[in-house]
Tab-separated table of C-alpha atoms and ligand atoms in Angstrom:
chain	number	residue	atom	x	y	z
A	1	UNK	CA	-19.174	-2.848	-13.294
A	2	UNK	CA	-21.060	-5.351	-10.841
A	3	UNK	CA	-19.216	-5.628	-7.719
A	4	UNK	CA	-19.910	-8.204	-4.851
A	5	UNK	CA	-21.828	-6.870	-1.808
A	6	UNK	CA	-18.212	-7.057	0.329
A	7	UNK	CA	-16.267	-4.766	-2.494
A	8	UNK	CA	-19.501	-2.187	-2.140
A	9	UNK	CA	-19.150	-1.806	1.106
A	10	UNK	CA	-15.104	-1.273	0.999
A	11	UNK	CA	-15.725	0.828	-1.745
A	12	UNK	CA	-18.084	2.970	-0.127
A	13	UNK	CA	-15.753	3.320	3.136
A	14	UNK	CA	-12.829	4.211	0.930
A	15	UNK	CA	-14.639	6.972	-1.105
A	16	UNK	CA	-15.888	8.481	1.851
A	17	UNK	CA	-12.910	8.888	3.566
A	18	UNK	CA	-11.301	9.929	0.021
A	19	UNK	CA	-13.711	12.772	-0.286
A	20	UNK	CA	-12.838	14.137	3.234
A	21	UNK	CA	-9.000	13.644	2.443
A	22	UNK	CA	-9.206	15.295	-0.825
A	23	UNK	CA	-11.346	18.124	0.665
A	24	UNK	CA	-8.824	18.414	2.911
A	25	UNK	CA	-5.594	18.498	0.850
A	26	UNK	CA	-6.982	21.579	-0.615
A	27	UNK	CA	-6.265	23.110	2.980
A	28	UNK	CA	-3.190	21.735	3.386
A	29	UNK	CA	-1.981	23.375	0.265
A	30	UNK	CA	-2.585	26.492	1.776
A	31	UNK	CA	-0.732	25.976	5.040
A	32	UNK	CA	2.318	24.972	3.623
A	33	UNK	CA	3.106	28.847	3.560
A	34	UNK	CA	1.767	28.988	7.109
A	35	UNK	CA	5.045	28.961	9.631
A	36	UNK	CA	3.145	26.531	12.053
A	37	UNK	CA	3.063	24.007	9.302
A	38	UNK	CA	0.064	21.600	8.228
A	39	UNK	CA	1.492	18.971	10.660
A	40	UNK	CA	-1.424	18.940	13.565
A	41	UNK	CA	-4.047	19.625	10.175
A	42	UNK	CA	-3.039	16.672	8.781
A	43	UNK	CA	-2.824	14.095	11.833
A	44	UNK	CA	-6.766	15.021	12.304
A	45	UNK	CA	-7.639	14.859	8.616
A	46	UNK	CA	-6.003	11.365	9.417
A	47	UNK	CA	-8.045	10.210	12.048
A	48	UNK	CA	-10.902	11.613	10.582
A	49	UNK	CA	-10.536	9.203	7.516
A	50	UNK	CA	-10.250	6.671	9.776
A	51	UNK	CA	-13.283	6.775	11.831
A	52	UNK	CA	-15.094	7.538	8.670
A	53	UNK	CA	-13.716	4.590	7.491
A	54	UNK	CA	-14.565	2.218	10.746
A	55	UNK	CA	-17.691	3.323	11.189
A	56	UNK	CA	-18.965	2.304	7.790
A	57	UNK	CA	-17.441	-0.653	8.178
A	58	UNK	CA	-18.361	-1.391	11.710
A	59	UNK	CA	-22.028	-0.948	10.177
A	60	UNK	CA	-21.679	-2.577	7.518
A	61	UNK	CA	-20.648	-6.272	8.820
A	62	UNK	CA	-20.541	-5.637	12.800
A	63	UNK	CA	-18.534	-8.184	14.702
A	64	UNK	CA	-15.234	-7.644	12.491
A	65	UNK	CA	-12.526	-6.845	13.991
A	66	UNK	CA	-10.054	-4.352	12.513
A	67	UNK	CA	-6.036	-3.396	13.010
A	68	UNK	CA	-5.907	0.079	12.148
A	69	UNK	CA	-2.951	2.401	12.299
A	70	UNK	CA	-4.551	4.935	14.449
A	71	UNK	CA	-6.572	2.883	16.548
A	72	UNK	CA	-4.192	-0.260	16.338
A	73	UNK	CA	-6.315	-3.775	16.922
A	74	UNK	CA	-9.869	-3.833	17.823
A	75	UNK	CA	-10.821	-7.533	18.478
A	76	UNK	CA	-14.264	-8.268	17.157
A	77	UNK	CA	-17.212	-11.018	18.138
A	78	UNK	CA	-17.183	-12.632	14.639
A	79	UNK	CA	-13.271	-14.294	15.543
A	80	UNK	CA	-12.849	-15.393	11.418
A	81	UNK	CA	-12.555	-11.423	10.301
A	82	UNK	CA	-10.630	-8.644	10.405
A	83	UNK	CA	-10.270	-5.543	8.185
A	84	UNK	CA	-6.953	-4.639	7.963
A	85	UNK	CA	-6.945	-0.612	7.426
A	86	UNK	CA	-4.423	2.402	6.780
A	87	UNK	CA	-6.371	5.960	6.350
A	88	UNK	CA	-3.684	7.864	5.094
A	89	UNK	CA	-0.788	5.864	3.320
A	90	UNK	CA	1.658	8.384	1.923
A	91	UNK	CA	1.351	10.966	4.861
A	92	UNK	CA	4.489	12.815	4.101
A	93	UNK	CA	3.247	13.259	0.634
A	94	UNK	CA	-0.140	14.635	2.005
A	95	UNK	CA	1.761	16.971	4.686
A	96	UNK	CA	3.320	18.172	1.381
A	97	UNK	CA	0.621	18.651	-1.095
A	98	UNK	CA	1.496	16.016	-2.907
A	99	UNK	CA	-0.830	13.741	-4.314
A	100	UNK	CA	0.724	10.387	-3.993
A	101	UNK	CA	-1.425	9.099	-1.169
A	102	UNK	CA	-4.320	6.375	-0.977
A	103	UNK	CA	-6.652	4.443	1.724
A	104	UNK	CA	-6.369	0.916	1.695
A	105	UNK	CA	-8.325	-1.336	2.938
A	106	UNK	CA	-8.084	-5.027	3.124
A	107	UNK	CA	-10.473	-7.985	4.558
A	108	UNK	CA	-8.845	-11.009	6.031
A	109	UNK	CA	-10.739	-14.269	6.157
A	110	UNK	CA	-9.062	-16.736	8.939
A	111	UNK	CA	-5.644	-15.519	8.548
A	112	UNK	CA	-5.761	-15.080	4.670
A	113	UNK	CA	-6.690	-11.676	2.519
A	114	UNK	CA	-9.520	-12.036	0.910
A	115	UNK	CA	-10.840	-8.888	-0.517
A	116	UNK	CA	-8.605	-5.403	-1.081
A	117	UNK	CA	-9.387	-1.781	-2.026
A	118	UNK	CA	-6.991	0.842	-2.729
A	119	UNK	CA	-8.223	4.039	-3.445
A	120	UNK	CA	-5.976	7.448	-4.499
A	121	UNK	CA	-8.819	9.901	-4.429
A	122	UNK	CA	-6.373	12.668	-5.688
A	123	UNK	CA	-6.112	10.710	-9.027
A	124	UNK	CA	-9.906	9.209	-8.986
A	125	UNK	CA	-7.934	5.619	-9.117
A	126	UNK	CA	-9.633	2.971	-7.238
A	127	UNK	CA	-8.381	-0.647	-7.333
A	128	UNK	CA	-10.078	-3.673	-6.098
A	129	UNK	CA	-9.260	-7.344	-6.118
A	130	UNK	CA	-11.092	-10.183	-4.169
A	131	UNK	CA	-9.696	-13.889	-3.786
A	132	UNK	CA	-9.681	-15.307	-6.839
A	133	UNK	CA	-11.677	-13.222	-8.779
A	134	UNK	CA	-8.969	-10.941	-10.590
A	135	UNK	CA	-7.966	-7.397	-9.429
A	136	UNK	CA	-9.059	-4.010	-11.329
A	137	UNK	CA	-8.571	-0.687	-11.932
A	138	UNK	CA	-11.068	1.736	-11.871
A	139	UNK	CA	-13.032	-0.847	-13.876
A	140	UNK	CA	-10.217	-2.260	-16.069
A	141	UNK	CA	-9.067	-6.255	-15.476
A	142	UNK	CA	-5.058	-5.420	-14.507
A	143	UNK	CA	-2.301	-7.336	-15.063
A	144	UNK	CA	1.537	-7.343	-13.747
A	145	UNK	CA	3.886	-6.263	-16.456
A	146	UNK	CA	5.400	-8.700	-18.613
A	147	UNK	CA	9.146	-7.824	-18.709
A	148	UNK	CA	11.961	-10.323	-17.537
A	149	UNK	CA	14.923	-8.490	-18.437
A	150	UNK	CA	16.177	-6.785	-15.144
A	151	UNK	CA	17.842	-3.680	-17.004
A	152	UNK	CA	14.302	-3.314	-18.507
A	153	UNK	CA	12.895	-3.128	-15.988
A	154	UNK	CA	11.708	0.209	-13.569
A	155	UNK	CA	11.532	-0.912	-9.804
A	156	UNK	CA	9.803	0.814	-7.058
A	157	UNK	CA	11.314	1.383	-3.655
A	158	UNK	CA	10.960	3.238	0.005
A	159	UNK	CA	13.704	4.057	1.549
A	160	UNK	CA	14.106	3.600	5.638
A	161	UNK	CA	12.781	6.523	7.713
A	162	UNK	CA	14.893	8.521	10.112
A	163	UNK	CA	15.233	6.293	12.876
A	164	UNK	CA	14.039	3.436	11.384
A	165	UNK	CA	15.253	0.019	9.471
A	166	UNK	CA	19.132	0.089	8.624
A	167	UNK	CA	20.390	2.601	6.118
A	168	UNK	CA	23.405	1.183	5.743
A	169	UNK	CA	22.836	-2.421	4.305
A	170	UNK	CA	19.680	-0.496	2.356
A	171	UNK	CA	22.037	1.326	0.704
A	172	UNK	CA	23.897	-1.841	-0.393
A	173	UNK	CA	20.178	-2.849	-1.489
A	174	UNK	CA	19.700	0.013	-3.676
A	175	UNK	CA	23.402	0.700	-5.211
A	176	UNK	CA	23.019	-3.337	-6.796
A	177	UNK	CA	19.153	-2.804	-8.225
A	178	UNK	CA	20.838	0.908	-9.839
A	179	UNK	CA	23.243	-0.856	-11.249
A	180	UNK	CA	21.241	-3.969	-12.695
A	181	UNK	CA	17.855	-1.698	-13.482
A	182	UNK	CA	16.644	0.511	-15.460
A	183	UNK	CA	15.721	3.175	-12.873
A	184	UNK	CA	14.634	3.026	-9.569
A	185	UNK	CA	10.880	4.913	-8.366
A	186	UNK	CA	10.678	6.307	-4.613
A	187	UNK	CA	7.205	7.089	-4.366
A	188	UNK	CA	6.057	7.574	-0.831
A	189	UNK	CA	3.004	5.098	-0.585
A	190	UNK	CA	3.743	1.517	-0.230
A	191	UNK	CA	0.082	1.058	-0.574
A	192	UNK	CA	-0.323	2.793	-4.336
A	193	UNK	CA	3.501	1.336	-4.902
A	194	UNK	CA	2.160	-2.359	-4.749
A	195	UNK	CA	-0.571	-1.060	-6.652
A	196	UNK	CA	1.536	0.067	-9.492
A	197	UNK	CA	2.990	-3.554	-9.738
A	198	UNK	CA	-0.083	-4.868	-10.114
A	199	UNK	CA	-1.118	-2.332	-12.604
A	200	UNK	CA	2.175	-2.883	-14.893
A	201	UNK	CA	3.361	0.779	-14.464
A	202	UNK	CA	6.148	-0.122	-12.081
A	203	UNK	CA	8.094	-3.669	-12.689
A	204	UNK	CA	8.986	-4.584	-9.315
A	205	UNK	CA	8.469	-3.389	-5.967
A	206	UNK	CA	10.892	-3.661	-2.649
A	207	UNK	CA	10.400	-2.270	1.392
A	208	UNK	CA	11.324	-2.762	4.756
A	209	UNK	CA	10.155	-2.203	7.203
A	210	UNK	CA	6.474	-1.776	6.431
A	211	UNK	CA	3.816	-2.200	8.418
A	212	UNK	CA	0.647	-5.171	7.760
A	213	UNK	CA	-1.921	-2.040	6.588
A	214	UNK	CA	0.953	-0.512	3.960
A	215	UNK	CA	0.904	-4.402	2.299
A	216	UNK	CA	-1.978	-6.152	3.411
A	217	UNK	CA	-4.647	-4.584	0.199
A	218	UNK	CA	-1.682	-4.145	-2.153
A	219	UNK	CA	-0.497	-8.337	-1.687
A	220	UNK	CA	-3.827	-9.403	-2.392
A	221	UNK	CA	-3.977	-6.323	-5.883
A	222	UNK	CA	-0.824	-8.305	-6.967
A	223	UNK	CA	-1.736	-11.767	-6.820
A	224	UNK	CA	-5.020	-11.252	-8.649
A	225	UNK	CA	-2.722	-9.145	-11.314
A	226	UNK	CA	-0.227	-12.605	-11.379
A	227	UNK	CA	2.533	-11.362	-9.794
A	228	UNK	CA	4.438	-13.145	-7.545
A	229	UNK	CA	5.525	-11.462	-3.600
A	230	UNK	CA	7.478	-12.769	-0.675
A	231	UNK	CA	9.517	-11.549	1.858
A	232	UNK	CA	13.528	-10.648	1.457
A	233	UNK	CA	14.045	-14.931	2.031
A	234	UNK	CA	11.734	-15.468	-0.099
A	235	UNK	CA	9.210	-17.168	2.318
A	236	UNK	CA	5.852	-15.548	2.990
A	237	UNK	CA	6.090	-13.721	6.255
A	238	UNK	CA	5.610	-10.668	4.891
A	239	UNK	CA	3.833	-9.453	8.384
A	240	UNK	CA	6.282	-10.672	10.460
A	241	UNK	CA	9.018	-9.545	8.725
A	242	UNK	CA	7.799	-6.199	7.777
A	243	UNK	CA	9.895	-7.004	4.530
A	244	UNK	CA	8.176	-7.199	0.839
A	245	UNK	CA	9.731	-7.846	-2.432
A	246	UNK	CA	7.346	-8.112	-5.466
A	247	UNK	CA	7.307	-8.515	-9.521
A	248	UNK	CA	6.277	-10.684	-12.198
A	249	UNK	CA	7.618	-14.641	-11.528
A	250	UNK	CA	11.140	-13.773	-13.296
A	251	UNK	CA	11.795	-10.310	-12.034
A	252	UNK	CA	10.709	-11.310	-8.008
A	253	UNK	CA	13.346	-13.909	-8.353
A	254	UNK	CA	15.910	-11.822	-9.958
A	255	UNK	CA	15.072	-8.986	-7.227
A	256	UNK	CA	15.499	-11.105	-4.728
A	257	UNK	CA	18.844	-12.020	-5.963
A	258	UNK	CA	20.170	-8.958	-6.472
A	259	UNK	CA	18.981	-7.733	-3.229
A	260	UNK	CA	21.175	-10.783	-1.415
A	261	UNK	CA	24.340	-9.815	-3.343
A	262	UNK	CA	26.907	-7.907	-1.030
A	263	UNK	CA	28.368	-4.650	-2.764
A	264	UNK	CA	29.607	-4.589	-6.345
A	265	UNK	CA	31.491	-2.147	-7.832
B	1	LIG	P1	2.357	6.094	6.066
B	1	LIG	O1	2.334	7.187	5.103
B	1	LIG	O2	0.990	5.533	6.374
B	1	LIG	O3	3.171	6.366	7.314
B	1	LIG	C1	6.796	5.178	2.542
B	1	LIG	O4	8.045	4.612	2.327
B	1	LIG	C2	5.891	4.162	3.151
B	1	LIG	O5	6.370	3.812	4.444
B	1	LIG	C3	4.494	4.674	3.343
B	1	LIG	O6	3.655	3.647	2.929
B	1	LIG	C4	4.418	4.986	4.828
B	1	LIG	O7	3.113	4.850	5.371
B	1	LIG	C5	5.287	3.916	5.384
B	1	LIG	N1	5.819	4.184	6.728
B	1	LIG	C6	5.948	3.242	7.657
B	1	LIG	N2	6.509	3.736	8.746
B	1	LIG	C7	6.744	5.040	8.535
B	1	LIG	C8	7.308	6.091	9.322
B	1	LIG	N3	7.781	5.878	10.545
B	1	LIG	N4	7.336	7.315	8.774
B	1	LIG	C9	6.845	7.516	7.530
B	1	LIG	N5	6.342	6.549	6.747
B	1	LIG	C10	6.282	5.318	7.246
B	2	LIG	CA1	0.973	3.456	5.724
């Protein structure tokens, strides 16, 4: 498939660092017997990934700036671009063995994502969407699934980490989409999650709190599949709000519904 000079150059960035991730997954698998744990393995096969990734890109179109989440935000000359970049998305996965994990990468244009590349080298899926011009899979056009019944439908999910976001009212969340759906999907990558909207395997897609490089690539997959994402209001501060709810048109409405209803029995 012809790809625009910008996509190359994402592409090449993710499958480099995918190469040195899957390389070293293979280690990880073995150190899961290991009493010490793969934990300190894994946080430099992260930053390796990473650099791999920003110095490709820093070659590639120097003068971008980038917000990583490693190196956090690195202001560039250029003032109109910034790659928006997570390494390792799905790192409990990886410190498992389990391969559920991607890079994603994502190129904003003056505030707005322009260009997206989500790669799960464990699976040899890449996806790629730039404004406009569709989003794909491997090198298949991809489109959101067309259900609009709710109990149809299969809807993705991460639950709040220890310490983090409020279990309580998430378990309200969940215990109305159970009882409305027809099964619920805790993955461990928001990144591939959003992905798997936009790809038709999962129906509908809801987090908090995420982070701008967990959604930033994954928005853009969805919109160029036709799907339809906002934050829990339904207004598009999906940044600030570290909240995302996605779907088709019918099932992001009706998922944002259910999510506001307080508890039914
Ligand atoms: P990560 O693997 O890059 O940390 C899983 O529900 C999703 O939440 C993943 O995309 C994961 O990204 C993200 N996440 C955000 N904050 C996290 C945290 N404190 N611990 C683990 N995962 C986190
Ligand atoms: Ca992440």
């Amino acid at each position: 498939m012809a790809r625009s000079a910008l996509l190359n150059v994402m592409v090449q960035a993710a499958t480099k660092a995918g190469r040195s991730l899957a390389r070293d997954l293979g280690e990880v698998q073995n150190l899961q017997v290991s009493l010490k744990g793969p934990g300190d393995y894994v946080t430099q096969a992260d930053r390796k990934a990473e650099d791999i990734i920003f110095t490709e890109l820093s070659r590639a179109r120097p003068g971008y700036g980038f917000l990583m989440e490693e190196r956090g935000e690195v202001a560039g000359e250029d003032g109109q671009h910034r790659w928006i970049v997570d390494p390792l998305d799905g790192t409990t996965n990886f410190l498992h063995g389990l391969p559920i994990f991607a890079i994603s990468i994502a190129l904003e244009r003056q505030g707005q994502i322009v260009a997206a590349v989500v790669l799960n080298p464990a699976m040899d899926e890449l996806y790629t969407a730039e404004r406009g011009g569709g989003a794909f899979l491997n090198d298949r056009r991809m489109r959101v699934a067309a259900r609009t019944k709710l109990s149809d439908c299969v809807i993705g999910t991460g639950t709040p980490h220890l310490g983090r976001g409020h279990h309580g009212h998430y378990l309200v969340e969940m215990r109305n989409v159970m009882g409305e759906t027809a099964g619920i999907r805790r993955l461990g990558s928001a990144a591939l999650d959003l992905c798997y909207v936009a790809c038709g395997r999962m129906d509908g897609f809801w987090e908090e709190p995420l982070a701008p490089w967990d959604m930033a690539a994954g928005m853009l997959l969805i919109r160029e599949a036709g799907g339809f994402l906002s934050d829990k209001s339904g207004g598009q501060d999906m940044f600030g709000t570290g909240q995302i709810v996605a779907g088709n048109e019918t099932i992001h409405r009706a998922l944002l519904k259910t999510l506001k209803k307080p508890i039914s029995e």
